[in-house]
Amino acid sequence: MTNIDPTKDPIIKSLIGLSIPMIIESNLQTIFNLVDTFFVSKISYSAIGALVSSSILMMLISAFTIGISIASSIFFTQSYGAKNFKRANTVYSNALIVMIFFSLASMLLYPFLDNILSLLGLKDSTLVFAKEFLSISILGLPISFVFGLNSSTLKSMSLPHKTLLIMLIATIINILLDPLLIFVLKMGVKGAALATIFSMFVGILLQVSVILKTKLRFELHINLPLIKQLLSKSIFASFHLIVRILSMLLIIKIIAIQSQTAISSYSIVTRIYQILLFMIFGISNAAAVIVGQNIGAKNWPFVEEGVKKSILFGSAFIVFLDILLFVFSGIIIKVFTSDKTCFEIAKNAFLYYALSYPFFAAGSIANRITMACGNTFLPSIMNFFSLFLFQLPLAYFLSMHIKLNGIWLSILLANILNFLLNMAILKYNLSKLSINFKFLKMFTGQKSV
């Protein structure tokens, strides 16, 4: 596959060329996770709840480093679009230094696992399984964080086909290792965690081999002003993610008040919907690369066209797949549970998720583009408003009156609100960028490419 240049190629070509491998890679990530869920489900249905609850907690721990990846991609993509490769190298190197430092510091949470898990409302065997999974996952944080940064950087360089191939190899390794470690070596959920970490380690080796063939190089030179900029952007990007993850954890807490079985039902539905979630991430990241590189290249017409076509293309695609998932929801859920109560709760929750995901898709794409424009503050504040000040209070209130249906309804309404807020924020940021481009053209005489 030939490399794509979003600053020169037609928007549709760039969008399709970047988003398709990103979507496929994201689905491989989904398969990666579903494989763990499938094999762990053979242990017990409480192990599924432990796996997903632990995964959400791992996302919370890694929120800061994901924020660094987002901040790095903002500076890196714009530098790469401007063909300033020296600046791009500096951004990548300092982001990697910060990433490794924080991942090592995060391992200090290991002694406090019991206290952390008890706050989630996990009990009995679910608590035991969660602790076993996290005991391995936390020690592998440096590997998972570096794998994530390298993947994000290669995508920013318009090389998603390379990250796709690497993810494919890592997924195959994970599929082979899961049954071996979980059942043959009798490691249980620990085996699932170890298989994941080892697969990512192999992925890092492959990423390095690709990076060495590009102009990107690691420089052991700490640039404090740049690190300050990265941290400034990453704080709000991390806050944005932390708010979403905490809302998921608190939703689990509210669900636990109604039913422990419902935790497993919710876990199954969220795992299944990762098929769409990671597709949305793929489209969003493709849109961010297109918009970010063209901002760096000062190509305003491509910025505008990229925004419009990304949102329309992404939303229409997700709506189509959302309908298919809902039609076959009963069959899919039965793959993960044979418990009748767990199945009925999951089937009911599926309806609300199906209704909410088109709004979630369009809002997420708009959100990612806004961050690519350099604004991580407003998206995080609006996210906090829609989830913490709207969804969670509403979920608790409605659950006291209409039980679990109230929780599912609050998720639907919060996604609609989040969509409206993200579209408004994106429109505001594009207006500011338009003014800046006009002033640049006025005073420098520079024309769009």
Short mmCIF file of C-alpha atoms in Angstrom, two decimals:
data_model
loop_
_atom_site.label_atom_id
_atom_site.label_comp_id
_atom_site.label_asym_id
_atom_site.label_seq_id
_atom_site.Cartn_x
_atom_site.Cartn_y
_atom_site.Cartn_z
CA MET A 1 0.00 0.00 0.00
CA THR A 2 1.36 3.41 -0.98
CA ASN A 3 1.70 6.08 1.68
CA ILE A 4 -1.00 8.73 1.88
CA ASP A 5 -0.33 12.46 2.07
CA PRO A 6 -3.45 14.15 3.53
CA THR A 7 -2.06 17.58 2.59
CA LYS A 8 -2.04 16.73 -1.13
CA ASP A 9 -4.32 13.76 -1.80
CA PRO A 10 -8.09 14.28 -2.21
CA ILE A 11 -9.92 14.22 1.13
CA ILE A 12 -12.03 11.19 0.24
CA LYS A 13 -8.92 9.23 -0.75
CA SER A 14 -7.17 10.21 2.48
CA LEU A 15 -10.24 9.50 4.60
CA ILE A 16 -10.80 6.06 3.11
CA GLY A 17 -7.10 5.22 2.90
CA LEU A 18 -6.48 6.15 6.53
CA SER A 19 -9.76 5.11 8.13
CA ILE A 20 -10.08 1.62 6.62
CA PRO A 21 -6.82 0.26 8.09
CA MET A 22 -7.54 2.12 11.33
CA ILE A 23 -11.03 0.60 11.48
CA ILE A 24 -9.69 -2.88 10.73
CA GLU A 25 -6.98 -2.40 13.34
CA SER A 26 -9.58 -1.20 15.83
CA ASN A 27 -11.65 -4.31 15.14
CA LEU A 28 -8.56 -6.41 15.68
CA GLN A 29 -8.27 -4.65 19.03
CA THR A 30 -11.88 -5.64 19.66
CA ILE A 31 -11.12 -9.24 18.71
CA PHE A 32 -8.05 -9.02 20.93
CA ASN A 33 -10.32 -8.10 23.87
CA LEU A 34 -13.20 -10.42 22.92
CA VAL A 35 -10.81 -13.37 22.79
CA ASP A 36 -9.87 -12.65 26.39
CA THR A 37 -13.56 -12.32 27.28
CA PHE A 38 -14.46 -15.58 25.50
CA PHE A 39 -11.81 -17.70 27.20
CA VAL A 40 -12.28 -16.04 30.60
CA SER A 41 -16.05 -16.63 30.33
CA LYS A 42 -15.30 -20.36 30.35
CA ILE A 43 -13.97 -19.93 33.89
CA SER A 44 -17.22 -18.36 35.20
CA TYR A 45 -19.56 -15.45 34.42
CA SER A 46 -18.25 -13.60 37.49
CA ALA A 47 -14.80 -13.73 35.88
CA ILE A 48 -16.21 -11.72 32.95
CA GLY A 49 -17.34 -8.97 35.31
CA ALA A 50 -13.92 -9.01 36.93
CA LEU A 51 -12.16 -8.80 33.56
CA VAL A 52 -14.16 -5.82 32.29
CA SER A 53 -14.09 -4.00 35.64
CA SER A 54 -10.32 -4.50 35.73
CA SER A 55 -9.98 -3.28 32.14
CA ILE A 56 -11.86 -0.09 32.98
CA LEU A 57 -9.58 0.43 35.98
CA MET A 58 -6.53 -0.09 33.76
CA MET A 59 -7.89 2.54 31.41
CA LEU A 60 -8.19 4.90 34.37
CA ILE A 61 -4.58 4.26 35.37
CA SER A 62 -3.39 4.80 31.81
CA ALA A 63 -5.51 7.92 31.26
CA PHE A 64 -2.57 10.27 31.79
CA THR A 65 -0.35 8.50 29.29
CA ILE A 66 -3.18 8.38 26.76
CA GLY A 67 -3.45 12.13 27.33
CA ILE A 68 0.26 12.39 26.53
CA SER A 69 -0.34 10.43 23.31
CA ILE A 70 -3.16 12.79 22.32
CA ALA A 71 -1.09 15.88 23.15
CA SER A 72 1.90 14.42 21.31
CA SER A 73 -0.26 13.68 18.25
CA ILE A 74 -1.47 17.32 18.18
CA PHE A 75 2.08 18.71 17.99
CA PHE A 76 3.50 15.79 15.98
CA THR A 77 0.77 15.76 13.31
CA GLN A 78 0.96 19.50 12.73
CA SER A 79 4.79 19.37 12.59
CA TYR A 80 4.66 16.43 10.20
CA GLY A 81 2.10 18.20 8.01
CA ALA A 82 4.39 21.23 7.87
CA LYS A 83 7.27 18.87 6.90
CA ASN A 84 9.19 19.98 10.00
CA PHE A 85 10.68 16.56 10.74
CA LYS A 86 13.21 17.82 13.29
CA ARG A 87 10.39 19.20 15.42
CA ALA A 88 8.43 15.95 14.97
CA ASN A 89 11.41 13.94 16.28
CA THR A 90 11.68 16.18 19.33
CA VAL A 91 7.97 15.81 20.09
CA TYR A 92 8.08 12.01 19.84
CA SER A 93 11.23 11.64 21.94
CA ASN A 94 10.03 13.80 24.81
CA ALA A 95 6.59 12.19 24.79
CA LEU A 96 8.27 8.77 25.07
CA ILE A 97 10.42 9.93 28.01
CA VAL A 98 7.38 11.24 29.89
CA MET A 99 5.40 8.10 29.02
CA ILE A 100 7.99 5.70 30.42
CA PHE A 101 8.46 7.75 33.59
CA PHE A 102 4.75 7.84 34.37
CA SER A 103 4.17 4.17 33.59
CA LEU A 104 6.90 3.19 36.05
CA ALA A 105 5.44 5.52 38.68
CA SER A 106 1.98 3.98 38.16
CA MET A 107 3.31 0.59 39.25
CA LEU A 108 3.38 1.97 42.80
CA LEU A 109 -0.39 1.33 42.88
CA TYR A 110 0.26 -2.42 43.12
CA PRO A 111 0.24 -2.64 46.96
CA PHE A 112 -3.15 -0.90 47.12
CA LEU A 113 -5.13 -3.22 44.83
CA ASP A 114 -7.43 -4.53 47.57
CA ASN A 115 -8.48 -1.05 48.64
CA ILE A 116 -9.02 0.11 45.05
CA LEU A 117 -11.14 -2.89 44.06
CA SER A 118 -13.31 -2.66 47.17
CA LEU A 119 -14.28 0.87 46.13
CA LEU A 120 -15.78 -0.55 42.92
CA GLY A 121 -18.28 -2.65 44.84
CA LEU A 122 -16.78 -5.94 43.63
CA LYS A 123 -17.39 -8.87 45.95
CA ASP A 124 -16.59 -12.53 46.44
CA SER A 125 -15.19 -14.34 43.38
CA THR A 126 -15.47 -11.23 41.18
CA LEU A 127 -13.10 -9.43 43.54
CA VAL A 128 -10.64 -12.35 43.58
CA PHE A 129 -10.56 -12.63 39.78
CA ALA A 130 -10.09 -8.87 39.36
CA LYS A 131 -7.11 -8.85 41.73
CA GLU A 132 -5.47 -11.74 39.88
CA PHE A 133 -5.85 -10.00 36.51
CA LEU A 134 -4.54 -6.65 37.76
CA SER A 135 -1.55 -8.20 39.54
CA ILE A 136 -0.10 -8.97 36.10
CA SER A 137 -1.49 -6.04 34.11
CA ILE A 138 -0.06 -3.33 36.38
CA LEU A 139 3.45 -4.77 36.11
CA GLY A 140 3.11 -4.64 32.31
CA LEU A 141 2.15 -0.96 32.18
CA PRO A 142 5.43 0.26 30.58
CA ILE A 143 4.95 -2.19 27.71
CA SER A 144 1.31 -1.31 27.06
CA PHE A 145 1.99 2.45 27.26
CA VAL A 146 4.94 2.43 24.85
CA PHE A 147 2.97 0.22 22.45
CA GLY A 148 0.15 2.78 22.49
CA LEU A 149 2.41 5.80 21.89
CA ASN A 150 4.26 4.14 19.02
CA SER A 151 0.98 3.13 17.39
CA SER A 152 -0.40 6.67 17.70
CA THR A 153 2.80 8.15 16.25
CA LEU A 154 2.84 5.84 13.23
CA LYS A 155 -0.79 6.75 12.50
CA SER A 156 0.10 10.44 12.71
CA MET A 157 2.68 9.75 10.00
CA SER A 158 -0.10 8.37 7.75
CA LEU A 159 1.14 4.79 8.24
CA PRO A 160 -1.97 3.05 9.61
CA HIS A 161 -1.39 0.04 7.35
CA LYS A 162 1.81 -0.65 9.29
CA THR A 163 0.06 -0.45 12.67
CA LEU A 164 -2.65 -2.73 11.24
CA LEU A 165 -0.14 -5.43 10.34
CA ILE A 166 1.50 -5.18 13.75
CA MET A 167 -1.87 -5.41 15.51
CA LEU A 168 -2.77 -8.46 13.42
CA ILE A 169 0.39 -10.27 14.51
CA ALA A 170 -0.16 -9.29 18.16
CA THR A 171 -3.77 -10.52 18.01
CA ILE A 172 -2.76 -13.89 16.57
CA ILE A 173 -0.19 -14.31 19.33
CA ASN A 174 -2.84 -13.43 21.94
CA ILE A 175 -5.31 -15.95 20.46
CA LEU A 176 -2.69 -18.70 20.63
CA LEU A 177 -1.48 -17.85 24.13
CA ASP A 178 -4.85 -17.38 25.86
CA PRO A 179 -6.00 -21.04 25.94
CA LEU A 180 -2.44 -22.21 26.59
CA LEU A 181 -1.89 -19.97 29.62
CA ILE A 182 -5.47 -19.94 30.98
CA PHE A 183 -6.29 -23.67 30.74
CA VAL A 184 -3.21 -25.75 29.89
CA LEU A 185 -0.92 -24.01 32.37
CA LYS A 186 -3.92 -23.35 34.67
CA MET A 187 -3.09 -19.66 35.21
CA GLY A 188 -6.73 -18.54 34.96
CA VAL A 189 -7.32 -14.81 34.48
CA LYS A 190 -3.62 -14.22 35.16
CA GLY A 191 -2.94 -16.08 31.93
CA ALA A 192 -5.19 -13.69 29.99
CA ALA A 193 -3.28 -10.70 31.36
CA LEU A 194 0.12 -12.26 30.62
CA ALA A 195 -0.90 -13.16 27.06
CA THR A 196 -1.89 -9.53 26.46
CA ILE A 197 1.38 -8.11 27.78
CA PHE A 198 3.58 -10.53 25.83
CA SER A 199 1.65 -9.85 22.60
CA MET A 200 2.20 -6.11 23.02
CA PHE A 201 5.91 -6.65 23.70
CA VAL A 202 6.28 -8.43 20.36
CA GLY A 203 4.31 -5.54 18.84
CA ILE A 204 6.82 -3.02 20.18
CA LEU A 205 9.69 -4.88 18.53
CA LEU A 206 7.84 -4.71 15.21
CA GLN A 207 7.02 -1.01 15.72
CA VAL A 208 10.68 -0.21 16.28
CA SER A 209 11.61 -2.01 13.05
CA VAL A 210 9.12 0.20 11.15
CA ILE A 211 10.23 3.41 12.87
CA LEU A 212 13.86 2.76 11.95
CA LYS A 213 12.86 2.82 8.26
CA THR A 214 11.37 6.33 8.55
CA LYS A 215 12.83 9.74 9.36
CA LEU A 216 11.65 9.40 12.95
CA ARG A 217 14.40 8.95 15.53
CA PHE A 218 14.55 8.85 19.31
CA GLU A 219 16.69 11.65 20.76
CA LEU A 220 17.79 11.45 24.38
CA HIS A 221 17.40 15.19 24.80
CA ILE A 222 14.92 16.56 27.32
CA ASN A 223 13.15 19.67 26.05
CA LEU A 224 11.53 21.16 29.15
CA PRO A 225 9.47 23.86 27.35
CA LEU A 226 8.04 21.18 25.05
CA ILE A 227 7.33 18.84 27.96
CA LYS A 228 5.49 21.71 29.64
CA GLN A 229 3.37 22.15 26.50
CA LEU A 230 2.72 18.42 26.29
CA LEU A 231 1.65 18.29 29.93
CA SER A 232 -0.56 21.35 29.51
CA LYS A 233 -2.47 19.75 26.63
CA SER A 234 -2.40 16.27 28.15
CA ILE A 235 -3.93 17.35 31.48
CA PHE A 236 -7.25 18.18 29.86
CA ALA A 237 -7.06 15.28 27.40
CA SER A 238 -6.46 12.97 30.36
CA PHE A 239 -9.20 14.65 32.37
CA HIS A 240 -11.55 14.04 29.44
CA LEU A 241 -10.76 10.33 29.50
CA ILE A 242 -10.75 10.07 33.30
CA VAL A 243 -14.22 11.59 33.45
CA ARG A 244 -15.51 9.02 30.94
CA ILE A 245 -13.83 6.11 32.72
CA LEU A 246 -14.94 7.24 36.19
CA SER A 247 -18.48 7.60 34.90
CA MET A 248 -18.31 3.97 33.70
CA LEU A 249 -16.99 2.84 37.09
CA LEU A 250 -19.68 4.79 38.92
CA ILE A 251 -22.33 3.39 36.58
CA ILE A 252 -21.09 -0.07 37.62
CA LYS A 253 -21.44 1.04 41.24
CA ILE A 254 -25.04 2.15 40.61
CA ILE A 255 -25.76 -1.09 38.72
CA ALA A 256 -24.34 -3.08 41.64
CA ILE A 257 -26.97 -1.54 43.93
CA GLN A 258 -29.65 -3.14 41.77
CA SER A 259 -27.98 -6.45 40.88
CA GLN A 260 -24.56 -8.12 40.90
CA THR A 261 -25.63 -10.18 37.88
CA ALA A 262 -26.37 -6.96 36.00
CA ILE A 263 -22.67 -6.07 36.26
CA SER A 264 -21.87 -9.06 34.07
CA SER A 265 -24.73 -8.16 31.70
CA TYR A 266 -23.44 -4.60 31.37
CA SER A 267 -19.92 -5.94 30.85
CA ILE A 268 -21.07 -8.20 28.01
CA VAL A 269 -22.93 -5.38 26.23
CA THR A 270 -20.01 -2.95 26.51
CA ARG A 271 -17.61 -5.59 25.23
CA ILE A 272 -19.83 -6.34 22.23
CA TYR A 273 -20.22 -2.65 21.45
CA GLN A 274 -16.48 -2.30 21.32
CA ILE A 275 -16.96 -3.54 17.75
CA LEU A 276 -18.45 -0.11 17.03
CA LEU A 277 -16.46 1.79 19.63
CA PHE A 278 -13.11 1.00 18.07
CA MET A 279 -14.48 1.67 14.59
CA ILE A 280 -15.45 5.12 15.82
CA PHE A 281 -11.94 5.56 17.19
CA GLY A 282 -10.51 4.53 13.82
CA ILE A 283 -12.58 7.07 11.91
CA SER A 284 -11.93 9.74 14.53
CA ASN A 285 -8.17 9.20 14.40
CA ALA A 286 -8.19 9.32 10.59
CA ALA A 287 -10.09 12.61 10.74
CA ALA A 288 -7.62 13.97 13.30
CA VAL A 289 -4.64 13.11 11.06
CA ILE A 290 -6.25 14.78 8.04
CA VAL A 291 -7.25 17.93 9.93
CA GLY A 292 -4.03 18.11 11.99
CA GLN A 293 -1.64 17.74 9.05
CA ASN A 294 -3.56 20.31 7.00
CA ILE A 295 -3.52 22.76 9.90
CA GLY A 296 0.26 22.33 9.97
CA ALA A 297 0.40 22.79 6.19
CA LYS A 298 -1.90 25.85 6.51
CA ASN A 299 -4.33 24.32 4.04
CA TRP A 300 -7.71 25.66 5.21
CA PRO A 301 -9.96 24.29 2.40
CA PHE A 302 -8.76 20.76 3.21
CA VAL A 303 -9.41 21.37 6.92
CA GLU A 304 -13.04 22.31 6.28
CA GLU A 305 -13.66 19.50 3.82
CA GLY A 306 -12.00 16.97 6.10
CA VAL A 307 -14.24 17.92 9.03
CA LYS A 308 -17.50 17.69 7.08
CA LYS A 309 -16.79 14.45 5.26
CA SER A 310 -15.35 12.70 8.32
CA ILE A 311 -18.46 13.32 10.41
CA LEU A 312 -20.90 12.39 7.62
CA PHE A 313 -18.97 9.29 6.52
CA GLY A 314 -18.35 8.08 10.06
CA SER A 315 -21.89 8.57 11.34
CA ALA A 316 -23.55 6.88 8.35
CA PHE A 317 -21.22 3.88 8.59
CA ILE A 318 -21.82 3.44 12.34
CA VAL A 319 -25.62 3.69 11.95
CA PHE A 320 -25.55 0.84 9.42
CA LEU A 321 -23.47 -1.43 11.66
CA ASP A 322 -25.47 -0.44 14.75
CA ILE A 323 -28.65 -1.75 13.10
CA LEU A 324 -26.95 -5.04 12.22
CA LEU A 325 -25.71 -5.52 15.79
CA PHE A 326 -29.16 -4.90 17.22
CA VAL A 327 -30.85 -7.35 14.83
CA PHE A 328 -28.49 -10.15 15.89
CA SER A 329 -28.07 -9.05 19.53
CA GLY A 330 -29.75 -12.13 21.02
CA ILE A 331 -27.49 -14.55 19.17
CA ILE A 332 -24.37 -12.55 20.03
CA ILE A 333 -25.17 -12.27 23.75
CA LYS A 334 -25.70 -16.05 24.02
CA VAL A 335 -22.09 -16.56 22.96
CA PHE A 336 -20.97 -14.97 26.22
CA THR A 337 -23.49 -16.24 28.75
CA SER A 338 -25.84 -19.18 29.30
CA ASP A 339 -27.34 -17.62 32.43
CA LYS A 340 -30.98 -16.69 31.72
CA THR A 341 -31.11 -13.68 34.05
CA CYS A 342 -27.82 -12.31 32.75
CA PHE A 343 -29.08 -12.75 29.16
CA GLU A 344 -32.40 -10.94 29.72
CA ILE A 345 -30.74 -7.95 31.39
CA ALA A 346 -28.13 -7.69 28.62
CA LYS A 347 -30.79 -7.96 25.89
CA ASN A 348 -32.74 -5.08 27.43
CA ALA A 349 -29.64 -2.89 27.82
CA PHE A 350 -28.75 -3.57 24.17
CA LEU A 351 -31.79 -1.60 22.96
CA TYR A 352 -30.69 1.58 24.72
CA TYR A 353 -27.12 1.20 23.47
CA ALA A 354 -28.35 0.74 19.90
CA LEU A 355 -30.35 3.97 20.10
CA SER A 356 -27.50 5.96 21.64
CA TYR A 357 -24.54 4.94 19.48
CA PRO A 358 -25.26 7.08 16.38
CA PHE A 359 -25.13 10.15 18.64
CA PHE A 360 -22.03 8.82 20.38
CA ALA A 361 -20.31 8.27 17.02
CA ALA A 362 -20.89 11.77 15.61
CA GLY A 363 -20.03 13.38 18.94
CA SER A 364 -16.80 11.39 19.29
CA ILE A 365 -15.58 12.28 15.80
CA ALA A 366 -16.33 15.96 16.41
CA ASN A 367 -14.55 15.73 19.76
CA ARG A 368 -11.38 14.20 18.29
CA ILE A 369 -11.25 16.81 15.52
CA THR A 370 -11.56 19.58 18.10
CA MET A 371 -8.56 18.15 19.94
CA ALA A 372 -6.63 17.94 16.66
CA CYS A 373 -7.26 21.67 16.35
CA GLY A 374 -5.33 22.07 19.61
CA ASN A 375 -8.22 22.55 22.05
CA THR A 376 -8.32 19.89 24.76
CA PHE A 377 -9.90 22.17 27.39
CA LEU A 378 -13.47 22.69 26.16
CA PRO A 379 -14.10 19.04 25.16
CA SER A 380 -13.07 17.88 28.64
CA ILE A 381 -15.25 20.45 30.41
CA MET A 382 -18.30 19.60 28.30
CA ASN A 383 -17.63 15.89 28.83
CA PHE A 384 -17.59 16.46 32.59
CA PHE A 385 -20.88 18.34 32.38
CA SER A 386 -22.73 15.72 30.33
CA LEU A 387 -21.47 12.72 32.30
CA PHE A 388 -20.89 13.82 35.90
CA LEU A 389 -23.44 16.60 36.21
CA PHE A 390 -26.10 15.01 34.00
CA GLN A 391 -25.76 11.25 33.41
CA LEU A 392 -24.70 10.00 36.85
CA PRO A 393 -27.24 11.95 38.93
CA LEU A 394 -29.95 10.99 36.44
CA ALA A 395 -28.90 7.31 36.49
CA TYR A 396 -29.05 7.16 40.28
CA PHE A 397 -32.39 8.98 40.45
CA LEU A 398 -34.06 6.92 37.72
CA SER A 399 -32.68 3.64 39.09
CA MET A 400 -34.56 4.31 42.32
CA HIS A 401 -37.81 4.48 40.35
CA ILE A 402 -37.52 2.31 37.22
CA LYS A 403 -34.55 0.17 38.26
CA LEU A 404 -32.04 -0.86 35.57
CA ASN A 405 -34.02 0.73 32.74
CA GLY A 406 -33.38 4.10 34.37
CA ILE A 407 -29.63 3.52 34.15
CA TRP A 408 -29.78 2.51 30.48
CA LEU A 409 -32.00 5.54 29.71
CA SER A 410 -29.53 7.92 31.37
CA ILE A 411 -26.75 6.60 29.11
CA LEU A 412 -28.86 7.27 26.02
CA LEU A 413 -29.78 10.82 27.05
CA ALA A 414 -26.18 11.65 28.04
CA ASN A 415 -24.91 10.58 24.61
CA ILE A 416 -27.46 12.83 22.90
CA LEU A 417 -26.41 15.77 25.07
CA ASN A 418 -22.72 15.04 24.49
CA PHE A 419 -23.29 15.02 20.73
CA LEU A 420 -24.93 18.46 20.80
CA LEU A 421 -22.18 19.95 22.98
CA ASN A 422 -19.32 18.52 20.88
CA MET A 423 -20.81 19.82 17.64
CA ALA A 424 -21.16 23.30 19.17
CA ILE A 425 -17.55 23.24 20.42
CA LEU A 426 -16.23 22.10 17.04
CA LYS A 427 -18.08 24.89 15.25
CA TYR A 428 -16.58 27.42 17.70
CA ASN A 429 -13.01 26.15 17.17
CA LEU A 430 -13.34 26.08 13.40
CA SER A 431 -14.52 29.70 13.49
CA LYS A 432 -11.40 30.68 15.47
CA LEU A 433 -9.12 28.78 13.09
CA SER A 434 -10.76 30.41 10.09
CA ILE A 435 -10.04 33.86 11.50
CA ASN A 436 -6.39 32.90 12.20
CA PHE A 437 -5.91 31.59 8.66
CA LYS A 438 -7.37 34.79 7.20
CA PHE A 439 -4.99 36.94 9.26
CA LEU A 440 -2.04 34.76 8.25
CA LYS A 441 -2.93 35.14 4.59
CA MET A 442 -3.45 38.89 5.00
CA PHE A 443 -0.09 39.61 6.63
CA THR A 444 2.13 37.06 4.88
CA GLY A 445 0.43 36.76 1.52
CA GLN A 446 0.57 32.97 1.97
CA LYS A 447 -2.03 30.99 0.05
CA SER A 448 -3.59 27.68 0.89
CA VAL A 449 -1.91 24.73 -0.78
#
